[in-house]
PDB file of C-alpha atoms in Angstrom:
ATOM      1  CA  MET Y   1      -5.037 -16.953 -22.326  1.00 46.00           C
ATOM      2  CA  THR Y   2      -5.137 -14.212 -19.682  1.00 44.00           C
ATOM      3  CA  SER Y   3      -4.265 -10.754 -20.922  1.00 45.00           C
ATOM      4  CA  PRO Y   4      -1.936  -8.496 -18.897  1.00 37.00           C
ATOM      5  CA  PHE Y   5      -4.894  -6.156 -18.301  1.00 36.00           C
ATOM      6  CA  ARG Y   6      -7.012  -8.987 -16.807  1.00 46.00           C
ATOM      7  CA  ALA Y   7      -4.119 -10.033 -14.602  1.00 37.00           C
ATOM      8  CA  LEU Y   8      -3.709  -6.484 -13.355  1.00 33.00           C
ATOM      9  CA  GLN Y   9      -7.436  -6.279 -12.583  1.00 41.00           C
ATOM     10  CA  ARG Y  10      -7.201  -9.489 -10.545  1.00 43.00           C
ATOM     11  CA  ILE Y  11      -4.195  -8.212  -8.571  1.00 30.00           C
ATOM     12  CA  THR Y  12      -5.748  -4.852  -7.748  1.00 35.00           C
ATOM     13  CA  ALA Y  13      -9.056  -6.466  -6.774  1.00 42.00           C
ATOM     14  CA  THR Y  14      -7.425  -8.738  -4.184  1.00 41.00           C
ATOM     15  CA  ARG Y  15      -4.870  -6.271  -2.847  1.00 41.00           C
ATOM     16  CA  SER Y  16      -5.636  -4.737   0.561  1.00 39.00           C
ATOM     17  CA  PRO Y  17      -6.328  -0.980   0.536  1.00 41.00           C
ATOM     18  CA  ALA Y  18      -3.242   1.121   1.129  1.00 39.00           C
ATOM     19  CA  ALA Y  19      -2.873   2.424   4.644  1.00 36.00           C
ATOM     20  CA  PRO Y  20      -3.848   6.088   4.858  1.00 44.00           C
ATOM     21  CA  VAL Y  21      -0.956   8.492   4.944  1.00 51.00           C
ATOM     22  CA  GLY Y  22      -0.688  10.180   8.330  1.00 64.00           C
ATOM     23  CA  GLU Y  23      -0.259  13.895   8.881  1.00 86.00           C
ATOM     24  CA  ARG Y  24       3.111  15.327   7.946  1.00 92.00           C
ATOM     25  CA  CYS Y  25       5.164  18.320   8.971  1.00 94.00           C
ATOM     26  CA  GLU Y  26       4.303  21.215   6.675  1.00 93.00           C
ATOM     27  CA  MET Y  27       7.940  22.245   6.589  1.00 93.00           C
ATOM     28  CA  CYS Y  28       9.980  19.072   6.094  1.00 93.00           C
ATOM     29  CA  ALA Y  29       7.251  16.468   5.344  1.00 93.00           C
ATOM     30  CA  GLU Y  30       8.323  14.314   8.307  1.00 93.00           C
ATOM     31  CA  PRO Y  31       5.414  12.171   9.613  1.00 93.00           C
ATOM     32  CA  ILE Y  32       3.869  13.609  12.782  1.00 91.00           C
ATOM     33  CA  GLY Y  33       1.287  12.330  15.228  1.00 88.00           C
ATOM     34  CA  ASP Y  34      -2.174  13.664  15.979  1.00 86.00           C
ATOM     35  CA  GLU Y  35      -0.665  15.557  18.911  1.00 87.00           C
ATOM     36  CA  HIS Y  36       1.909  17.927  17.448  1.00 91.00           C
ATOM     37  CA  GLN Y  37       3.080  21.518  17.659  1.00 92.00           C
ATOM     38  CA  HIS Y  38       2.472  24.517  15.440  1.00 95.00           C
ATOM     39  CA  VAL Y  39       4.283  27.542  14.097  1.00 95.00           C
ATOM     40  CA  VAL Y  40       2.695  30.720  12.774  1.00 94.00           C
ATOM     41  CA  ASN Y  41       3.507  32.145   9.363  1.00 92.00           C
ATOM     42  CA  VAL Y  42       3.601  35.740  10.557  1.00 91.00           C
ATOM     43  CA  GLU Y  43       3.098  37.365   7.166  1.00 86.00           C
ATOM     44  CA  GLY Y  44       0.344  35.019   6.011  1.00 84.00           C
ATOM     45  CA  ARG Y  45      -1.262  34.656   9.463  1.00 85.00           C
ATOM     46  CA  GLN Y  46      -1.409  30.894   8.974  1.00 89.00           C
ATOM     47  CA  LEU Y  47      -0.891  28.033  11.408  1.00 91.00           C
ATOM     48  CA  MET Y  48       1.433  25.273  10.218  1.00 93.00           C
ATOM     49  CA  CYS Y  49       1.665  21.759  11.677  1.00 94.00           C
ATOM     50  CA  THR Y  50       5.292  20.871  12.417  1.00 94.00           C
ATOM     51  CA  CYS Y  51       7.537  18.160  13.754  1.00 94.00           C
ATOM     52  CA  ARG Y  52       9.528  18.790  16.912  1.00 93.00           C
ATOM     53  CA  GLY Y  53      12.731  19.571  15.007  1.00 94.00           C
ATOM     54  CA  CYS Y  54      11.201  22.269  12.815  1.00 94.00           C
ATOM     55  CA  TYR Y  55       9.291  23.712  15.761  1.00 94.00           C
ATOM     56  CA  LEU Y  56      12.502  24.234  17.732  1.00 94.00           C
ATOM     57  CA  LEU Y  57      13.963  26.349  14.930  1.00 93.00           C
ATOM     58  CA  PHE Y  58      11.516  29.147  15.693  1.00 93.00           C
ATOM     59  CA  ILE Y  59      11.205  29.271  19.487  1.00 91.00           C
ATOM     60  CA  ASP Y  60      13.213  32.502  19.905  1.00 87.00           C
ATOM     61  CA  GLN Y  61      10.436  35.084  20.200  1.00 79.00           C
ATOM     62  CA  ARG Y  62      12.945  37.947  20.039  1.00 78.00           C
ATOM     63  CA  ALA Y  63      14.333  37.007  16.636  1.00 76.00           C
ATOM     64  CA  GLU Y  64      13.069  38.645  13.438  1.00 77.00           C
ATOM     65  CA  LEU Y  65      11.702  35.513  11.801  1.00 82.00           C
ATOM     66  CA  ARG Y  66       9.011  34.812   9.230  1.00 88.00           C
ATOM     67  CA  TYR Y  67       7.764  31.940  11.393  1.00 93.00           C
ATOM     68  CA  ARG Y  68       7.194  31.790  15.140  1.00 94.00           C
ATOM     69  CA  ALA Y  69       6.698  28.715  17.318  1.00 95.00           C
ATOM     70  CA  VAL Y  70       3.444  28.647  19.284  1.00 95.00           C
ATOM     71  CA  PRO Y  71       4.335  28.193  22.989  1.00 94.00           C
ATOM     72  CA  ASP Y  72       2.384  25.987  25.373  1.00 93.00           C
ATOM     73  CA  ARG Y  73       1.656  28.626  28.005  1.00 95.00           C
ATOM     74  CA  TYR Y  74      -1.634  29.130  29.859  1.00 96.00           C
ATOM     75  CA  LEU Y  75      -2.040  32.025  32.290  1.00 96.00           C
ATOM     76  CA  SER Y  76      -4.961  33.374  34.285  1.00 95.00           C
ATOM     77  CA  PHE Y  77      -5.432  36.920  35.577  1.00 95.00           C
ATOM     78  CA  PRO Y  78      -7.644  36.728  38.682  1.00 92.00           C
ATOM     79  CA  ASP Y  79      -7.507  40.503  39.262  1.00 91.00           C
ATOM     80  CA  PHE Y  80      -8.638  41.399  35.754  1.00 93.00           C
ATOM     81  CA  THR Y  81     -11.650  43.696  35.573  1.00 90.00           C
ATOM     82  CA  ILE Y  82     -13.531  45.317  32.723  1.00 91.00           C
ATOM     83  CA  SER Y  83     -16.810  47.170  32.937  1.00 88.00           C
ATOM     84  CA  GLN Y  84     -19.691  46.671  30.560  1.00 88.00           C
ATOM     85  CA  GLY Y  85     -19.102  50.207  29.291  1.00 89.00           C
ATOM     86  CA  GLU Y  86     -15.450  49.483  28.541  1.00 90.00           C
ATOM     87  CA  TRP Y  87     -16.402  46.303  26.704  1.00 91.00           C
ATOM     88  CA  ASP Y  88     -19.043  48.124  24.672  1.00 90.00           C
ATOM     89  CA  ALA Y  89     -16.422  50.731  23.759  1.00 91.00           C
ATOM     90  CA  LEU Y  90     -14.355  47.975  22.100  1.00 91.00           C
ATOM     91  CA  GLU Y  91     -17.245  47.561  19.644  1.00 89.00           C
ATOM     92  CA  ILE Y  92     -17.387  43.765  19.950  1.00 90.00           C
ATOM     93  CA  PRO Y  93     -21.003  42.623  19.492  1.00 88.00           C
ATOM     94  CA  VAL Y  94     -20.791  39.515  21.702  1.00 88.00           C
ATOM     95  CA  GLY Y  95     -19.455  38.860  25.195  1.00 90.00           C
ATOM     96  CA  LEU Y  96     -16.477  36.780  24.082  1.00 92.00           C
ATOM     97  CA  ALA Y  97     -13.366  37.543  22.026  1.00 93.00           C
ATOM     98  CA  PHE Y  98      -9.670  36.833  21.773  1.00 93.00           C
ATOM     99  CA  PHE Y  99      -7.028  39.493  21.246  1.00 94.00           C
ATOM    100  CA  PHE Y 100      -3.498  39.167  19.893  1.00 93.00           C
ATOM    101  CA  HIS Y 101      -0.766  41.510  18.712  1.00 92.00           C
ATOM    102  CA  ASN Y 102      -0.216  41.256  14.973  1.00 91.00           C
ATOM    103  CA  SER Y 103       3.420  42.231  14.439  1.00 90.00           C
ATOM    104  CA  THR Y 104       2.948  42.698  10.692  1.00 88.00           C
ATOM    105  CA  LEU Y 105       0.199  45.269  11.225  1.00 87.00           C
ATOM    106  CA  GLY Y 106       1.837  46.635  14.362  1.00 89.00           C
ATOM    107  CA  ARG Y 107      -1.377  46.587  16.388  1.00 89.00           C
ATOM    108  CA  THR Y 108      -3.694  44.429  18.468  1.00 91.00           C
ATOM    109  CA  VAL Y 109      -6.540  42.715  16.629  1.00 91.00           C
ATOM    110  CA  ALA Y 110      -9.649  41.062  18.035  1.00 92.00           C
ATOM    111  CA  PHE Y 111     -11.685  38.082  16.877  1.00 91.00           C
ATOM    112  CA  TYR Y 112     -15.026  36.896  18.167  1.00 89.00           C
ATOM    113  CA  PRO Y 113     -16.830  33.587  17.475  1.00 86.00           C
ATOM    114  CA  GLY Y 114     -19.993  33.085  15.487  1.00 81.00           C
ATOM    115  CA  PRO Y 115     -21.726  30.707  13.086  1.00 81.00           C
ATOM    116  CA  ALA Y 116     -19.187  31.538  10.357  1.00 79.00           C
ATOM    117  CA  GLY Y 117     -16.156  30.973  12.586  1.00 79.00           C
ATOM    118  CA  ALA Y 118     -13.796  33.699  13.804  1.00 83.00           C
ATOM    119  CA  THR Y 119     -14.824  37.226  12.772  1.00 86.00           C
ATOM    120  CA  GLU Y 120     -12.281  40.043  12.970  1.00 87.00           C
ATOM    121  CA  SER Y 121     -13.300  43.219  14.755  1.00 84.00           C
ATOM    122  CA  GLU Y 122     -11.847  46.665  14.073  1.00 79.00           C
ATOM    123  CA  LEU Y 123     -10.500  47.294  17.556  1.00 80.00           C
ATOM    124  CA  PRO Y 124     -10.414  50.933  18.772  1.00 85.00           C
ATOM    125  CA  LEU Y 125      -6.779  51.065  19.872  1.00 80.00           C
ATOM    126  CA  ALA Y 126      -7.239  53.922  22.334  1.00 86.00           C
ATOM    127  CA  GLU Y 127      -9.956  52.016  24.197  1.00 90.00           C
ATOM    128  CA  TRP Y 128      -7.823  48.864  24.321  1.00 91.00           C
ATOM    129  CA  GLN Y 129      -4.847  50.862  25.609  1.00 90.00           C
ATOM    130  CA  VAL Y 130      -6.950  52.079  28.544  1.00 91.00           C
ATOM    131  CA  ILE Y 131      -7.402  48.450  29.611  1.00 92.00           C
ATOM    132  CA  LEU Y 132      -3.696  47.644  29.177  1.00 92.00           C
ATOM    133  CA  ASP Y 133      -2.700  50.698  31.206  1.00 93.00           C
ATOM    134  CA  ARG Y 134      -4.817  49.438  34.105  1.00 91.00           C
ATOM    135  CA  HIS Y 135      -3.598  45.844  33.715  1.00 93.00           C
ATOM    136  CA  PRO Y 136       0.110  45.901  32.760  1.00 93.00           C
ATOM    137  CA  GLU Y 137       0.313  42.186  33.562  1.00 93.00           C
ATOM    138  CA  LEU Y 138      -1.409  41.547  30.226  1.00 94.00           C
ATOM    139  CA  THR Y 139       1.613  42.844  28.327  1.00 92.00           C
ATOM    140  CA  VAL Y 140       3.386  39.484  28.796  1.00 93.00           C
ATOM    141  CA  LEU Y 141       1.458  38.401  25.680  1.00 93.00           C
ATOM    142  CA  ALA Y 142       3.837  37.189  22.945  1.00 94.00           C
ATOM    143  CA  ALA Y 143       3.092  38.729  19.551  1.00 93.00           C
ATOM    144  CA  ASP Y 144       1.437  36.543  16.888  1.00 94.00           C
ATOM    145  CA  VAL Y 145       1.501  33.290  18.880  1.00 95.00           C
ATOM    146  CA  GLU Y 146      -0.473  33.977  22.061  1.00 96.00           C
ATOM    147  CA  ALA Y 147      -3.875  35.530  22.653  1.00 96.00           C
ATOM    148  CA  LEU Y 148      -5.939  36.935  25.492  1.00 96.00           C
ATOM    149  CA  LEU Y 149      -9.322  35.241  25.627  1.00 96.00           C
ATOM    150  CA  ILE Y 150     -11.845  37.431  27.452  1.00 95.00           C
ATOM    151  CA  ARG Y 151     -15.357  36.403  28.423  1.00 93.00           C
ATOM    152  CA  ILE Y 152     -17.875  38.922  29.656  1.00 90.00           C
ATOM    153  CA  PRO Y 153     -20.817  37.472  31.610  1.00 81.00           C
ATOM    154  CA  GLU Y 154     -24.367  38.556  31.016  1.00 74.00           C
ATOM    155  CA  ARG Y 155     -25.109  41.825  32.726  1.00 62.00           C
ATOM    156  CA  GLY Y 156     -24.940  41.495  36.504  1.00 53.00           C
ATOM    157  CA  THR Y 157     -24.217  37.754  36.582  1.00 50.00           C
ATOM    158  CA  GLY Y 158     -20.560  37.695  37.604  1.00 65.00           C
ATOM    159  CA  ALA Y 159     -17.021  38.828  36.886  1.00 83.00           C
ATOM    160  CA  ALA Y 160     -15.209  38.836  33.562  1.00 90.00           C
ATOM    161  CA  VAL Y 161     -12.590  36.152  32.869  1.00 93.00           C
ATOM    162  CA  CYS Y 162      -9.284  36.792  31.090  1.00 95.00           C
ATOM    163  CA  LEU Y 163      -6.938  33.961  30.096  1.00 96.00           C
ATOM    164  CA  LEU Y 164      -3.733  33.872  28.080  1.00 96.00           C
ATOM    165  CA  LEU Y 165      -3.706  30.925  25.655  1.00 96.00           C
ATOM    166  CA  PRO Y 166      -1.651  29.676  22.704  1.00 96.00           C
ATOM    167  CA  ILE Y 167      -3.123  31.088  19.503  1.00 94.00           C
ATOM    168  CA  ASP Y 168      -3.762  27.593  18.102  1.00 93.00           C
ATOM    169  CA  ALA Y 169      -5.927  26.781  21.133  1.00 93.00           C
ATOM    170  CA  CYS Y 170      -8.022  29.875  20.407  1.00 91.00           C
ATOM    171  CA  TYR Y 171      -8.590  28.925  16.780  1.00 89.00           C
ATOM    172  CA  GLU Y 172      -9.442  25.361  17.774  1.00 90.00           C
ATOM    173  CA  PHE Y 173     -11.889  26.740  20.344  1.00 91.00           C
ATOM    174  CA  VAL Y 174     -13.625  28.967  17.787  1.00 88.00           C
ATOM    175  CA  GLY Y 175     -13.693  26.155  15.226  1.00 88.00           C
ATOM    176  CA  ARG Y 176     -15.402  23.851  17.691  1.00 90.00           C
ATOM    177  CA  MET Y 177     -17.983  26.511  18.469  1.00 89.00           C
ATOM    178  CA  ARG Y 178     -18.702  26.875  14.762  1.00 88.00           C
ATOM    179  CA  LEU Y 179     -19.474  23.165  14.480  1.00 90.00           C
ATOM    180  CA  LEU Y 180     -21.825  23.301  17.462  1.00 89.00           C
ATOM    181  CA  TRP Y 181     -23.534  26.595  16.597  1.00 86.00           C
ATOM    182  CA  ARG Y 182     -27.302  26.482  16.176  1.00 86.00           C
ATOM    183  CA  GLY Y 183     -29.752  29.346  15.821  1.00 79.00           C
ATOM    184  CA  PHE Y 184     -29.179  32.986  16.699  1.00 76.00           C
ATOM    185  CA  ASP Y 185     -27.152  32.643  19.908  1.00 77.00           C
ATOM    186  CA  GLY Y 186     -25.446  29.305  19.289  1.00 81.00           C
ATOM    187  CA  GLY Y 187     -27.837  27.083  21.199  1.00 83.00           C
ATOM    188  CA  GLN Y 188     -27.428  25.058  24.358  1.00 88.00           C
ATOM    189  CA  ASP Y 189     -24.541  22.945  23.023  1.00 90.00           C
ATOM    190  CA  VAL Y 190     -22.423  26.065  22.498  1.00 87.00           C
ATOM    191  CA  HIS Y 191     -23.207  27.406  25.964  1.00 87.00           C
ATOM    192  CA  ASP Y 192     -22.353  24.042  27.557  1.00 91.00           C
ATOM    193  CA  TYR Y 193     -19.101  23.875  25.581  1.00 92.00           C
ATOM    194  CA  LEU Y 194     -18.172  27.400  26.663  1.00 90.00           C
ATOM    195  CA  ASP Y 195     -18.562  26.492  30.332  1.00 91.00           C
ATOM    196  CA  GLU Y 196     -16.616  23.238  29.918  1.00 93.00           C
ATOM    197  CA  PHE Y 197     -13.803  24.927  27.991  1.00 92.00           C
ATOM    198  CA  PHE Y 198     -13.312  27.763  30.461  1.00 92.00           C
ATOM    199  CA  THR Y 199     -13.413  25.358  33.404  1.00 93.00           C
ATOM    200  CA  ALA Y 200     -10.763  23.107  31.831  1.00 94.00           C
ATOM    201  CA  VAL Y 201      -8.466  25.921  30.688  1.00 94.00           C
ATOM    202  CA  SER Y 202      -8.764  27.821  33.965  1.00 93.00           C
ATOM    203  CA  ALA Y 203      -7.722  24.683  35.844  1.00 93.00           C
ATOM    204  CA  ARG Y 204      -4.681  24.352  33.577  1.00 94.00           C
ATOM    205  CA  ALA Y 205      -3.600  28.009  33.766  1.00 95.00           C
ATOM    206  CA  ARG Y 206      -1.231  29.391  36.356  1.00 94.00           C
ATOM    207  CA  PRO Y 207      -1.627  32.930  37.691  1.00 92.00           C
ATOM    208  CA  GLY Y 208       0.053  35.577  35.564  1.00 85.00           C
ATOM    209  CA  GLY Y 209       2.019  38.431  37.102  1.00 66.00           C
ATOM    210  CA  VAL Y 210       3.431  41.787  36.207  1.00 47.00           C
ATOM    211  CA  PRO Y 211       6.446  41.328  33.878  1.00 46.00           C
TER     212      PRO Y 211
END
């Protein structure tokens, strides 16, 4: 005679594995695809994966909301300039960083990539304001959800590049660099990825103008 336990063993042994549960909206638990949109938890500085419906609830950047939708805007600033001295004054130890306005802190913060991921830099606000005063077109940046990604070439090798990107694209960019990082300066894979990323994003961006 077969016991209920033996029967259950037989059933579970022959049953096909359950299909993996796909990603879900972190607000309403609705299933979402691999390509989806994000909102920022302003107070917690966290990205949240969302469905289209939840995303649309937070697209008004002027509203006082706990969450803000991350827009899909890419801008380039061909006339942007920054000297090596000005960059050094920002006290960022590498030639690459992204900047965004943190509305909770009421100031601009900077992050630069490294083997541990994104590292926050204590940005001298007066030095950053000098750059904004010379380039008022950069003030189109939306607080919390967009960032200015600036790349400074090695001394004497070319002009600096400044791009406005969605904040989730910046974090994805830094996360990818972390996975590729080898040795002291990141290694050849990181340098190749940097060139590929800036080429692709620059091609996607449209020229930004004075607001």
